[in-house]
Coordinates of C-alpha atoms and ligand atoms in Angstrom, one line a residue:
X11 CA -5.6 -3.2 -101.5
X12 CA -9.2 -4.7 -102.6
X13 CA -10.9 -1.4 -103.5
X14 CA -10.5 -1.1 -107.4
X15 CA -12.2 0.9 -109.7
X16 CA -13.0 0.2 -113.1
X17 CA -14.1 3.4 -115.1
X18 CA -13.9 1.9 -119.0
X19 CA -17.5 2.0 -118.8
X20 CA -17.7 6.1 -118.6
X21 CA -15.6 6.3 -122.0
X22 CA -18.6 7.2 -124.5
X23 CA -20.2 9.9 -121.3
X24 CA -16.6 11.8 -120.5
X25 CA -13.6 11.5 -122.8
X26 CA -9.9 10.7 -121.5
X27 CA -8.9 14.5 -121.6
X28 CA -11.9 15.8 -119.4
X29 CA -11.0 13.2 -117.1
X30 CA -7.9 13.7 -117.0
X31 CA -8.3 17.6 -117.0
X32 CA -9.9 17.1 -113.8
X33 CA -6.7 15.5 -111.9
X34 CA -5.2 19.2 -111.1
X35 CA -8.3 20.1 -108.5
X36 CA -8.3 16.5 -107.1
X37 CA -4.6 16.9 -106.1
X38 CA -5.4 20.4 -105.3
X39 CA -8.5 19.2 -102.6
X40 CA -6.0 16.7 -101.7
X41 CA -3.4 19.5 -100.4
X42 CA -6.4 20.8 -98.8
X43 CA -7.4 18.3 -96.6
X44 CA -3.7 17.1 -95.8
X45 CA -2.5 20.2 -95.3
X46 CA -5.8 21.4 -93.2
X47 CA -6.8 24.4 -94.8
X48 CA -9.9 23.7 -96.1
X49 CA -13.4 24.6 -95.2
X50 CA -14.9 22.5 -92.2
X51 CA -11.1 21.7 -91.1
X52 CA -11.6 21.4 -87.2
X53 CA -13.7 18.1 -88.4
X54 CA -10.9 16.3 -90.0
X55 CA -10.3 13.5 -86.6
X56 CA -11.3 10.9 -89.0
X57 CA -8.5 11.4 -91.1
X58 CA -5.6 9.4 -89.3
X59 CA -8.1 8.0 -86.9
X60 CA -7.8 4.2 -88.2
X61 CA -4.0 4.8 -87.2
X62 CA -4.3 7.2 -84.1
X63 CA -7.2 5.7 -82.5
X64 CA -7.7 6.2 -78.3
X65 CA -6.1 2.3 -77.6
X66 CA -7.5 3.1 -74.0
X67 CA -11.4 3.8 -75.2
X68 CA -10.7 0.7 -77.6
X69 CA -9.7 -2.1 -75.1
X70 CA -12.4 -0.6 -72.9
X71 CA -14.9 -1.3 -75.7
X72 CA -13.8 -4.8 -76.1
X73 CA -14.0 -5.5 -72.7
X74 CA -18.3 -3.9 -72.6
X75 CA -18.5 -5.7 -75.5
X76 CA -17.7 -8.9 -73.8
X77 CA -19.7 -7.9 -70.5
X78 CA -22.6 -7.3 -72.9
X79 CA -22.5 -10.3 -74.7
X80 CA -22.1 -12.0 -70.9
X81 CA -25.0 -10.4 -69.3
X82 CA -27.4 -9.7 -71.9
X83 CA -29.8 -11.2 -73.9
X84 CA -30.6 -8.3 -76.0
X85 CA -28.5 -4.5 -76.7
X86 CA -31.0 -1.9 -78.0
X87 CA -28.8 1.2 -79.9
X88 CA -30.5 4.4 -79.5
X89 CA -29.0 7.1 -82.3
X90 CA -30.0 8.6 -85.3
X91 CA -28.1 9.5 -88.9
X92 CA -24.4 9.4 -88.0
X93 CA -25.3 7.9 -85.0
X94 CA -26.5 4.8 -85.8
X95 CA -26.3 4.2 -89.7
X96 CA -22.5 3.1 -89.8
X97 CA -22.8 0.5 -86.9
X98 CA -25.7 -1.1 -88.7
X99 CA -24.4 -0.9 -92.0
X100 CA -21.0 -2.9 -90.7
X101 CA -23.3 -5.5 -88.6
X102 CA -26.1 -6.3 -91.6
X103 CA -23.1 -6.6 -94.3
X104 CA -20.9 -8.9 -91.9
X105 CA -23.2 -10.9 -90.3
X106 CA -26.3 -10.4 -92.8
X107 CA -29.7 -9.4 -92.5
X108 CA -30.8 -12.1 -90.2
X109 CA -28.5 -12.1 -87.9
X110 CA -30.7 -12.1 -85.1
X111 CA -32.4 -14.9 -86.0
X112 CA -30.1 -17.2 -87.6
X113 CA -27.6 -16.9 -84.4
X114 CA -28.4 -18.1 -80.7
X115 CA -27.7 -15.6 -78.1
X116 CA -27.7 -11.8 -78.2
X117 CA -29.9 -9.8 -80.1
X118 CA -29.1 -6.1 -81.3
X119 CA -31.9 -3.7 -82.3
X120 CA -31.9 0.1 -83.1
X121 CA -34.2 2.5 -82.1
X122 CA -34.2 6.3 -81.8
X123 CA -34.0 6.6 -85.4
X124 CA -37.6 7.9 -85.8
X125 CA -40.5 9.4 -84.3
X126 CA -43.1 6.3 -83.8
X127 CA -45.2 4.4 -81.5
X128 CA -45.6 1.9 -83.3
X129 CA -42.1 1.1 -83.3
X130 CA -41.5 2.2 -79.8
X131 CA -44.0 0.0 -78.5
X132 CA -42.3 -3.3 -80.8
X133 CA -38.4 -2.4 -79.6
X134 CA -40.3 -2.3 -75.9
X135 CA -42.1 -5.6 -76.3
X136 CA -38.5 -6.9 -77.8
X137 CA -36.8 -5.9 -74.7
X138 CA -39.3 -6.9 -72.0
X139 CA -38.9 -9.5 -69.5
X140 CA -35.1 -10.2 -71.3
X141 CA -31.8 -9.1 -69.7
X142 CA -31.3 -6.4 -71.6
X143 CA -29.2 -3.2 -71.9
X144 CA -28.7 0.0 -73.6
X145 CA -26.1 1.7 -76.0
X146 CA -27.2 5.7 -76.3
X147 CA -25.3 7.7 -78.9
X148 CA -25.7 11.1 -79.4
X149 CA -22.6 13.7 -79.8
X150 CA -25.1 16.6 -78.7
X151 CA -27.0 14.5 -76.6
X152 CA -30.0 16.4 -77.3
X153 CA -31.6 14.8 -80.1
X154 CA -35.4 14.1 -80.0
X155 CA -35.4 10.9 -81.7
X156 CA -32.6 9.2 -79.6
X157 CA -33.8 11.3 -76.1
X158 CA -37.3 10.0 -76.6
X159 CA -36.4 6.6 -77.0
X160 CA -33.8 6.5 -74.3
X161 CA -36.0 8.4 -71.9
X162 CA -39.0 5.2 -72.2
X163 CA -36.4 2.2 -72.7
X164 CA -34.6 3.8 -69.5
X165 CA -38.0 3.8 -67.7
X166 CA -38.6 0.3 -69.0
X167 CA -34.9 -1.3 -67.3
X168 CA -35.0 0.8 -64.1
X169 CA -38.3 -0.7 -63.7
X170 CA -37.6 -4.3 -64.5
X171 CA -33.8 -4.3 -62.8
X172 CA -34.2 -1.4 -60.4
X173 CA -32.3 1.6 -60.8
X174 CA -28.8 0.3 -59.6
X175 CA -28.3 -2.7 -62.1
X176 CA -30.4 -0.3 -65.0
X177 CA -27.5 2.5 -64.0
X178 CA -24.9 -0.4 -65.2
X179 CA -26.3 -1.8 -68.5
X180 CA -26.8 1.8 -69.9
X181 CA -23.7 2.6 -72.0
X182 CA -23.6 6.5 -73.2
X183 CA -21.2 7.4 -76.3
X184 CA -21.3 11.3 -76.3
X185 CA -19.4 14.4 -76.4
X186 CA -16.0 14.6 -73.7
X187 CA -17.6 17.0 -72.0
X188 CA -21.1 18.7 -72.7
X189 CA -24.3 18.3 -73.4
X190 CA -27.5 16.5 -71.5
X191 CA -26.5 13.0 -71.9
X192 CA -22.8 13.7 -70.8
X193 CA -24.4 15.1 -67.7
X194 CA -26.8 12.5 -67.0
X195 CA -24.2 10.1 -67.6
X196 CA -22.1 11.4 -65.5
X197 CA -25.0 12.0 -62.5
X198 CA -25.8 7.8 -63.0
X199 CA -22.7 6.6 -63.5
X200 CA -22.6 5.1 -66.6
X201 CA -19.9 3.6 -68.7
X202 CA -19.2 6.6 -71.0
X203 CA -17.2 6.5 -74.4
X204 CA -16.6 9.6 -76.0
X205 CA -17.4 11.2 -79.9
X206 CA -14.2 12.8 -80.4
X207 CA -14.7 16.6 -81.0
X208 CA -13.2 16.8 -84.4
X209 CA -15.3 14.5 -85.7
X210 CA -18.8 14.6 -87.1
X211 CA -21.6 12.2 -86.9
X212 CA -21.3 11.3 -90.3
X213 CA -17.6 9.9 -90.1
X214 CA -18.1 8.5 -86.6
X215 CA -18.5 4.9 -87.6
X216 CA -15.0 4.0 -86.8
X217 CA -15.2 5.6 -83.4
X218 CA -17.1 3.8 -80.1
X219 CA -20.6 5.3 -81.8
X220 CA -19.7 2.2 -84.3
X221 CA -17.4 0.7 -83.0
X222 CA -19.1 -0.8 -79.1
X223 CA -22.5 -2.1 -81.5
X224 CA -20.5 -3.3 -84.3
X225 CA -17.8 -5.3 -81.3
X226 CA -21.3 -6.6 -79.5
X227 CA -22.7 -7.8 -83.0
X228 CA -19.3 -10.2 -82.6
X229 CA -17.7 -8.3 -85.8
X230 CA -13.5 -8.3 -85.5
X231 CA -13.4 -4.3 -84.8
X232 CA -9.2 -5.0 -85.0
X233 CA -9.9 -6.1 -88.7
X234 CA -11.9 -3.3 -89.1
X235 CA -9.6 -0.9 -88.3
X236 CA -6.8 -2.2 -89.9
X237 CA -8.6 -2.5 -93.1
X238 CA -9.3 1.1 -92.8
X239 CA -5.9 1.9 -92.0
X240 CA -4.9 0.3 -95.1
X241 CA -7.0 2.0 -97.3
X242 CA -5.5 5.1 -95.2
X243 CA -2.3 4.4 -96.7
X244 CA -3.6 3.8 -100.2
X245 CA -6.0 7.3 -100.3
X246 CA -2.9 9.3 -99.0
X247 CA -1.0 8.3 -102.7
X248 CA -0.6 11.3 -104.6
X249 CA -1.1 9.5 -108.0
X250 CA -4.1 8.9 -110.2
X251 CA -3.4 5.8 -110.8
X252 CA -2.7 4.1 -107.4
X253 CA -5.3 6.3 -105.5
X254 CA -8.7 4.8 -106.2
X255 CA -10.5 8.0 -103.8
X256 CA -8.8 10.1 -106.2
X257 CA -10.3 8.5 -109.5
X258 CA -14.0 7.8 -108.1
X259 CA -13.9 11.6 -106.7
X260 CA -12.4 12.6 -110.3
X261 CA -15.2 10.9 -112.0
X262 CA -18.2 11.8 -110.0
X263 CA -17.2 15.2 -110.2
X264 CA -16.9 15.1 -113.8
X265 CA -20.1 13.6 -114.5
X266 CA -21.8 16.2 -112.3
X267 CA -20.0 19.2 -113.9
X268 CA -21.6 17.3 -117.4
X269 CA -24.7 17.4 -116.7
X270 CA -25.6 14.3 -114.2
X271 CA -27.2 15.2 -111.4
X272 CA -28.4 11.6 -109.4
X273 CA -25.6 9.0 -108.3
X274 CA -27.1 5.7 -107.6
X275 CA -25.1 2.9 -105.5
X276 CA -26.0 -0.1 -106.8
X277 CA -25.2 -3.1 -105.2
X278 CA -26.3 -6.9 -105.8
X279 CA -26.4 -7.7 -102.4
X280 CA -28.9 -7.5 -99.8
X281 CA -26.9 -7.0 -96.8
X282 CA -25.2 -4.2 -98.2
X283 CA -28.6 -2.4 -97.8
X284 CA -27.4 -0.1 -94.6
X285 CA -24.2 0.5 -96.0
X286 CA -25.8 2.1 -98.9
X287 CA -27.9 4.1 -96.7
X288 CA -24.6 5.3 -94.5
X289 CA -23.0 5.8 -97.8
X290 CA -26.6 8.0 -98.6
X291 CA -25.9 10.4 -95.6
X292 CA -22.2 10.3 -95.9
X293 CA -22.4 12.1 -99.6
X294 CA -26.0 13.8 -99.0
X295 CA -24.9 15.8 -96.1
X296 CA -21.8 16.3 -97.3
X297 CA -22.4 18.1 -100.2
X298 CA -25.5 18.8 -101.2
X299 CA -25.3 22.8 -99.9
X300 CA -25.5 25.8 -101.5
X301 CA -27.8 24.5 -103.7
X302 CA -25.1 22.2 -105.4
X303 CA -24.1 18.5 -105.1
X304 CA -25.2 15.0 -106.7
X305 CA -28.6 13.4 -105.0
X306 CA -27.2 10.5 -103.8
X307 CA -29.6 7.7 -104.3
X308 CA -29.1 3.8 -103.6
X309 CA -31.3 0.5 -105.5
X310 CA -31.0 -3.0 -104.4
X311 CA -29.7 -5.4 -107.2
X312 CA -31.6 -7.7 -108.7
X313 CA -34.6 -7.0 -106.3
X314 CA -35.0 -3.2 -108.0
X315 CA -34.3 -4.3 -111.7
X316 CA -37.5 -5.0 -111.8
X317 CA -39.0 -1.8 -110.0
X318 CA -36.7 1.1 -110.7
X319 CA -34.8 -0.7 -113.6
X320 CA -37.2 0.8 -116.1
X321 CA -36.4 4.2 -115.0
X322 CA -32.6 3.4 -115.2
X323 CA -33.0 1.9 -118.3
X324 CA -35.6 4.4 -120.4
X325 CA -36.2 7.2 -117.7
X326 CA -34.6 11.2 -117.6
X327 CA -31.2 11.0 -118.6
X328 CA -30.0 12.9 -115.6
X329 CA -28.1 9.7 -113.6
X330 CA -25.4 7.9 -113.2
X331 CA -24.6 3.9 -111.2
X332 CA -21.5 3.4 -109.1
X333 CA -21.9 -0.5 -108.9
X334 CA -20.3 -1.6 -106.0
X335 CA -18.9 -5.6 -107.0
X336 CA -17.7 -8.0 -104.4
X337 CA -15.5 -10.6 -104.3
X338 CA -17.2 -14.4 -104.4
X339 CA -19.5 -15.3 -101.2
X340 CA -17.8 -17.1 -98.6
X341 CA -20.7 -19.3 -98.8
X342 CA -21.6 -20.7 -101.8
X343 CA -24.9 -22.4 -103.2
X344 CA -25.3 -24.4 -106.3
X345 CA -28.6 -24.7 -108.1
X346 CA -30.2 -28.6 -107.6
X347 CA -30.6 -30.7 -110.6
X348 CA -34.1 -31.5 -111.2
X349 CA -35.0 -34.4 -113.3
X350 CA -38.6 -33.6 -114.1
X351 CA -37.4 -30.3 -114.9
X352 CA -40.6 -28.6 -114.6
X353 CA -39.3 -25.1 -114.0
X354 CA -36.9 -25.2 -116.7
X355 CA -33.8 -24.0 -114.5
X356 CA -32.0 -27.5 -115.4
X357 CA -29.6 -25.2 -117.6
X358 CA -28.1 -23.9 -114.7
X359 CA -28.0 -26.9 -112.3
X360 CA -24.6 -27.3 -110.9
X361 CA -24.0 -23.0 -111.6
X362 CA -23.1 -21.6 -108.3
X363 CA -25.6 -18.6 -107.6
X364 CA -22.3 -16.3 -107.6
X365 CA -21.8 -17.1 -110.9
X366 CA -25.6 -16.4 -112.2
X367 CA -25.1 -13.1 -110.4
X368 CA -22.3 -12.3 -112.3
X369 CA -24.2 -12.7 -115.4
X370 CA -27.1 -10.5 -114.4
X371 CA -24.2 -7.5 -113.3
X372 CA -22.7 -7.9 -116.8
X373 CA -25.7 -8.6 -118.6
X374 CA -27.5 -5.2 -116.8
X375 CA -24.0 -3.3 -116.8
X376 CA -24.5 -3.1 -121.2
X377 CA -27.8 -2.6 -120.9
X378 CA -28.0 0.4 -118.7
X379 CA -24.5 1.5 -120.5
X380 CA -26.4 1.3 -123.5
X381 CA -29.4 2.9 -122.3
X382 CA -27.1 6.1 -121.7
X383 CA -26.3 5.6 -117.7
X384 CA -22.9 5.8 -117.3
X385 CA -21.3 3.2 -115.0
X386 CA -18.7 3.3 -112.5
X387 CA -17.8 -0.4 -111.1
X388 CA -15.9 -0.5 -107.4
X389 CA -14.4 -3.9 -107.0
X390 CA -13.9 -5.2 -103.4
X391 CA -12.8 -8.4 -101.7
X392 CA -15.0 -10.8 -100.2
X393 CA -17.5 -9.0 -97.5
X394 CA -15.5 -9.4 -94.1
X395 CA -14.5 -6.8 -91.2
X396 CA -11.3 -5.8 -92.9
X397 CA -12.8 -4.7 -96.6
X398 CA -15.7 -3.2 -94.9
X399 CA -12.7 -1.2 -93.2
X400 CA -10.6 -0.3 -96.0
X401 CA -14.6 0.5 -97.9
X402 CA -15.4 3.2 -95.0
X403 CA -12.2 4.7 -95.5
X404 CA -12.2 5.1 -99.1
X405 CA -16.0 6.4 -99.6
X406 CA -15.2 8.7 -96.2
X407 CA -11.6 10.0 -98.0
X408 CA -13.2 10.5 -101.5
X409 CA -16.2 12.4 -99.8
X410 CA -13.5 14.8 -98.1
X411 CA -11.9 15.2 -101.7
X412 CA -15.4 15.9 -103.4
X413 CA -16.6 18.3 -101.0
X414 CA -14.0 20.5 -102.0
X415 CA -13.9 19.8 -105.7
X416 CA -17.7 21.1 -105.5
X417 CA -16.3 23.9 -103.1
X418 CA -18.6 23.5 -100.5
X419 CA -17.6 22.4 -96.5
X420 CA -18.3 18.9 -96.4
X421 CA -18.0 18.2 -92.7
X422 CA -21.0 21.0 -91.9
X423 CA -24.8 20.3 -92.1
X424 CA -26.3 23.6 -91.7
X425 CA -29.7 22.6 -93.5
X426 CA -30.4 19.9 -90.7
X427 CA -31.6 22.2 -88.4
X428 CA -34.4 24.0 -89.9
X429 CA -36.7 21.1 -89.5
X430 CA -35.6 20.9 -85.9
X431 CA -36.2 24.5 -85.3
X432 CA -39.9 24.3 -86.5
X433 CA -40.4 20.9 -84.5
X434 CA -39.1 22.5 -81.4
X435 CA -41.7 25.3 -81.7
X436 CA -44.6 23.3 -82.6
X437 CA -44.0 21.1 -79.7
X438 CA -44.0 24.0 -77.6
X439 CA -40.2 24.0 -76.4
X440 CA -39.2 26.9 -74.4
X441 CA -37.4 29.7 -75.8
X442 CA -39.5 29.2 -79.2
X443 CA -42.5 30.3 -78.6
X444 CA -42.5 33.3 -81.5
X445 CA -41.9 30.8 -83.8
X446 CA -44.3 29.1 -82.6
X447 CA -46.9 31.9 -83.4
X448 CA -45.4 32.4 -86.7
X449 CA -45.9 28.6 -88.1
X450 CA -49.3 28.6 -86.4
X451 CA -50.3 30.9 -88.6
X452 CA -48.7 29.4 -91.5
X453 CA -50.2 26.3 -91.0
X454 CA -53.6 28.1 -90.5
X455 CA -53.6 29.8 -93.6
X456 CA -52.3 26.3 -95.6
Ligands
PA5_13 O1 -23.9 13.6 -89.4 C1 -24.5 14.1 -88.5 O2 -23.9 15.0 -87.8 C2 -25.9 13.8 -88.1 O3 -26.4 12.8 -88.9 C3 -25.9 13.3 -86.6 O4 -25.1 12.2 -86.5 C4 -27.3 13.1 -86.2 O5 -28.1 14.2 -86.4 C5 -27.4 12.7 -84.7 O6 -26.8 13.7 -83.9 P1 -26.3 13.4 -82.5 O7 -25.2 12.4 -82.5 O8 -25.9 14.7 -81.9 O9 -27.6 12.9 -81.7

């Protein structure tokens, strides 16, 4: 197993006994999702999924992968939150941030995760005279953001490859059976792979909606899921000690019942960036209902130690870190001797720049300790397909567990579509139209 926690740094915030007072409800939320009987348990697919996965869907998705990869130069992903964020997140931390620049063929951009011309008209001008095809995901199939995007990159390959060869580069992951897109797809023809019902967008990363980008990217989805399936095995431990979802679900929950309100992932690596942002959505729309749950928030180590450090450090008491710590880089790089010396860095020629992180984690871990922010530290193994498995898993399990320790359904999002509702009306959508009146008169009278 290669996800570890470390909580000695939470010792002067929460004593032994509250922590350990807590261990009663985790094993209780445990019960609950193993046994099904919590709130939100139609959406627990994800649970066994890195075991029970469609082997069918799977080899299918290998084999699009490698037609992609074949006959395209670039794959634009059209999806938004659950949608989109996991596939990303596993393709930046893999194969780093410049992935499609650093490597010869394929390229892989996302779109249809906001509402913008700008970058419409850039993800159009990316795709544009290349062979190029299309990965929609939506489990309703009726978002805006994806829709839009689909509808004008759709225009643009029928146009450029003529509806036939358009009909077989578009790739739709959606719902078994309903909704627009299913229909579409179905009309066209195109290759369809399926958001299982009893799972929601949020844990979908290990199904095709991350799994067909994340196999295109070139990313080992067999690593992925067995890594995942390992931490399976691991988070379904009924023991404190062995079961690291249980002590990071234990410990958040604590902090929060004492007074912290913010959780910040903290991690000192760039390419982690999207993985903090799934890890965002994951906890955010998990819990944050009924007017309860931590604010997750994320900062990019050593980059924001010197913007939102002096918050952390000196700002409102009312946070906490989880640092997430890898295992060494798989490719190193030591700092050049200089003779002339003229930047004064000669005291750490020869240092690998692994090792000079490790002093700025320790060296910031006592200050912000200090500075009254407790600290949770997640160790991992090196970044690769298979810890970014077994990773998924445990934030995904420990999110189930801390759901119910709050008592709220973590697997609903209620609160997402009140925006939608207003946008629908003020776009003039049928059936809205006396909410439409309504908000024009609100907005008049702002
Ligand atoms: O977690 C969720 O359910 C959401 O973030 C959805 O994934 C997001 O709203 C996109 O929905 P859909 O896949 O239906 O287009």
């Amino acid at each position: 197993m290669s996800v570890a926690l470390n909580t000695k740094h939470l010792s002067s915030f929460i004593s032994e006994e509250e922590y350990a007072a807590i261990y009663p409800q985790v094993e209780a939320a445990h019960n609950q999702l193993e046994a099904k009987s919590g709130p939100g348990n139609d959406f627990l697919g994800w649970m066994y999924l890195p075991r029970d996965y469609d082997k069918e869907e799977f080899a299918r998705i290998k084999e699009a992968a490698a037609k992609i990869r074949e006959d395209s130069d670039v794959l634009v992903v059209a999806g938004i939150g659950g949608s989109y964020l996991g596939a990303r997140a596993v393709i930046e931390a893999v194969k780093g941030q410049f992935h499609n620049e650093l490597e010869n063929g394929l390229k892989i951009y996302f779109c249809g995760n906001s509402i913008s011309p700008t970058y419409l008209n850039n993800i159009i001008s990316l795709c544009k005279g290349k062979r190029f095809s299309i990965n929609v995901i939506s489990k309703s199939g009726t978002t805006t953001e994806t829709s839009l995007a689909f509808r004008v990159l759709r225009e643009l390959l029928e146009k450029e490859m003529g509806v036939e060869e358009a009909n077989k580069r578009i790739y739709a992951t959606t719902d078994r059976r309903k909704g627009a897109l299913k229909a579409l797809a179905d009309q066209a023809g195109y290759e369809t792979f399926v958001v299982p019902d009893d799972i929601g967008g949020r844990y979908s990363v290990l199904t095709a909606v991350g799994l067909l980008p994340i196999a295109v990217a070139g990313v080992d989805i067999c690593r992925l899921m067995e890594g995942a399936e390992t931490m399976m095995e691991v988070c379904a431990k009924t023991d404190m000690a062995e079961n690291p979802a249980w002590q990071y679900a234990a410990a958040r929950y604590e902090l929060y019942r004492t007074g912290k309100k913010i959780e910040v992932l903290a991690a000192y690596e760039p390419s982690f960036r999207f993985m903090a942002e799934w890890w965002k959505q994951l906890y955010g729309e998990s819990e944050g209902k009924e007017h309860k749950g931590l604010f997750p928030a994320s900062v990019e180590f050593t980059a924001d130690l010197h913007s939102m450090g002096q918050y952390i450090q000196q700002g409102e008491r009312s946070l906490f870190e989880t640092v997430v710590r890898f295992g060494a880089s798989h490719r190193p790089q030591v700092v050049p001797l200089d003779e002339t010396d003229g930047d004064g860095l000669n005291f750490l020629a020869g240092k690998d720049v692994d090792f000079i992180r490790t002093q700025a984690m320790d060296g910031t871990l006592l200050a912000h300790v200090e500075g009254g922010v407790p600290n949770i530290i997640l160790r991992t193994g090196q970044i690769n397909a298979f810890t970014l498995g077994e990773l998924i898993y445990f934030f995904e399990y420990a999110c189930g567990l801390s759901g119910y320790l709050l008592d709220v359904n973590p697997f609903d999002q209620p609160g997402v579509e009140a925006y939608k509702k207003n946008m629908f009306a003020l776009l003039g959508k049928p059936g809205y139209e006396a909410l439409r009146q309504e908000l024009a008169e609100k907005l008049h009278r702002a």
